[in-house]
XYZ file of C-alpha atoms in Angstrom:
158
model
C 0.000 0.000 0.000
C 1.101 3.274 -0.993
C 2.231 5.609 2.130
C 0.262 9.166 1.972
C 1.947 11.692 0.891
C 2.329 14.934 2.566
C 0.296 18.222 1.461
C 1.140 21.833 0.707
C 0.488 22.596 4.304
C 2.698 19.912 5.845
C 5.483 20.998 3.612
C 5.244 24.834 4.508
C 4.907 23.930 8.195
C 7.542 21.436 7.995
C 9.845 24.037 6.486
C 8.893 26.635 9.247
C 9.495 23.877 11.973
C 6.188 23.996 12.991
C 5.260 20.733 15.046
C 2.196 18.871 13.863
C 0.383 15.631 13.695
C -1.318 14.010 11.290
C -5.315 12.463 11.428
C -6.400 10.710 8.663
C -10.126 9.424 8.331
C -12.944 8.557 5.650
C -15.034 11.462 4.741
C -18.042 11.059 2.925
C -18.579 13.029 -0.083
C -22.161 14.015 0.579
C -21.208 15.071 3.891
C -18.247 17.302 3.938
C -19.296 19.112 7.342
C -16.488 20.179 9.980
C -18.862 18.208 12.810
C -18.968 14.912 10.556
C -15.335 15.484 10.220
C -14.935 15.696 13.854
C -16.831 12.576 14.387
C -15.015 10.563 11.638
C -12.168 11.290 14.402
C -13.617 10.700 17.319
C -13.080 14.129 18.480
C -15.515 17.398 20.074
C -16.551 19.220 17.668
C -15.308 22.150 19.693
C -11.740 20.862 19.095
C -11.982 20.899 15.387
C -12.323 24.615 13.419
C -13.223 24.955 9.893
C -11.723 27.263 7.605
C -14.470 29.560 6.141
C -13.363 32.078 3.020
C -15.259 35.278 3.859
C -15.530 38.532 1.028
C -16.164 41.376 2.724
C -17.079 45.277 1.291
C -15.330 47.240 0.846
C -12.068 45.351 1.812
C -12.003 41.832 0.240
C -11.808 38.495 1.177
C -10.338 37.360 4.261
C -10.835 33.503 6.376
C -12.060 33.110 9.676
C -11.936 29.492 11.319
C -14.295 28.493 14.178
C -15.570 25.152 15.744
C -17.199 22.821 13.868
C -20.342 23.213 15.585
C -20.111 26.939 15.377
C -21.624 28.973 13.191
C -19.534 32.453 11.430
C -21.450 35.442 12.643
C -21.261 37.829 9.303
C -21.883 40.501 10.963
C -18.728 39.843 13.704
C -16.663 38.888 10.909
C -17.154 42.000 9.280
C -16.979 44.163 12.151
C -13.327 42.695 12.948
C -12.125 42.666 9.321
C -13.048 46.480 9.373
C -15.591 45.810 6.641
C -19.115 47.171 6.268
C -21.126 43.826 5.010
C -19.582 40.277 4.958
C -20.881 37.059 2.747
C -19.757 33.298 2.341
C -17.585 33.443 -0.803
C -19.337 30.507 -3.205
C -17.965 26.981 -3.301
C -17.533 27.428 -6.994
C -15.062 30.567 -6.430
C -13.088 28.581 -3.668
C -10.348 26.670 -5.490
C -9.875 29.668 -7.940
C -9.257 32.058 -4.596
C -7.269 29.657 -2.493
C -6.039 27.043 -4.414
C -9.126 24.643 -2.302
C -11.907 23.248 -2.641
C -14.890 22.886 0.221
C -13.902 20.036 2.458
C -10.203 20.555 2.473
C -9.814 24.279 2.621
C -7.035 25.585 5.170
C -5.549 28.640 6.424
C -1.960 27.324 5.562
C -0.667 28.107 2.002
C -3.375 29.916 0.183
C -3.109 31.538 -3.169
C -2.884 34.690 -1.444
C -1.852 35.924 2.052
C -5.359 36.735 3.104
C -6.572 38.043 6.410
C -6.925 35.406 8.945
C -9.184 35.657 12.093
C -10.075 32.497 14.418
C -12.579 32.488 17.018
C -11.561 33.423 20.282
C -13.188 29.648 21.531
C -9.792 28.476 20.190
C -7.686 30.198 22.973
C -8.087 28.067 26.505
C -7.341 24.969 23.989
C -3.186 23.729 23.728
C -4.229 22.478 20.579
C -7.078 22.317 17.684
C -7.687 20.737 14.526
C -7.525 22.012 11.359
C -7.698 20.969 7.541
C -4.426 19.737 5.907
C -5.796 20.974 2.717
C -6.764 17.577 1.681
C -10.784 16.046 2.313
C -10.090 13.289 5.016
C -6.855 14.666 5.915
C -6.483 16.909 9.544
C -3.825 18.351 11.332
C -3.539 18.681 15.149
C -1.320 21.811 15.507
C -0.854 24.175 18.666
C -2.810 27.409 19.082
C -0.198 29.782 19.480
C 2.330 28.272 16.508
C -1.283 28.303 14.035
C -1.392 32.163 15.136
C 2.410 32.396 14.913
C 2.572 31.436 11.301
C -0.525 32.449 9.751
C -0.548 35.745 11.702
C -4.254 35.441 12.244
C -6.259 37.335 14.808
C -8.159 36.051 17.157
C -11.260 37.436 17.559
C -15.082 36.787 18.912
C -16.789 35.377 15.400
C -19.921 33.482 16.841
């Protein structure tokens, strides 16, 4: 059997020295939700955040990643991103932005540097989950090395 191989977001952290670990599980393609995700892992849902791409107005797009079982607040997203109005970017636009696509979108090694905010919820936690950039494919990586190397903000977004 062929050993998996590492994605864009191992490699970057790997080349930052960025301690992670790896949790593989079967997704199912009709169900591509953080909390099934979470299940599939036997984990909280409140331990695994989703990445969610986020275009405000007037400033642009930006990500903000909360808990599985949370659910983005537009109008704290925009607020913090110091936009007027913010919307969901479409699942068509996703891969085009961030090099992504829904179910294996992370903040690590976008097409761009966007503006990164994570919900606050993450902060009492050592460590959350995260997508590897890959469907079925999560990394476990400290809360203050994600903020260290994505420079993201953490912020109330729920």
């Amino acid at each position: 059997m062929k050993k998996p191989g590492k994605t864009n977001a191992m490699r970057l952290l790997d080349g930052a020295g960025v301690a992670y670990q790896v949790a593989r599980y079967d997704f199912d393609p009709n169900d591509l939700s953080a909390v099934k995700a979470a299940s599939a892992l036997g984990l909280y849902p409140s331990l695994l955040f989703k990445t969610l791409v986020v275009r405000g107005e007037p400033g642009g797009v930006f990500v903000c990643l909360v808990a599985a079982d949370g659910e983005l607040d537009l109008k704290k997203a925009a607020a913090v991103s110091g936009n007027k109005k913010a919307a969901m970017v479409p699942v068509n636009e996703l891969r085009e932005l961030t090099g992504y696509i829904r179910g294996g979108c992370t903040p690590i090694g976008m097409k761009k540097p966007y503006p990164i905010y994570i919900d606050s919820a993450c902060l009492p936690r050592e460590h959350i989950y995260i997508s590897a950039g890959e469907r079925g494919v999560q990394l476990k990586i400290a809360v203050i090395d994600l903020l260290t190397f994505t420079g993201a903000v953490t912020a109330e977004l729920v």
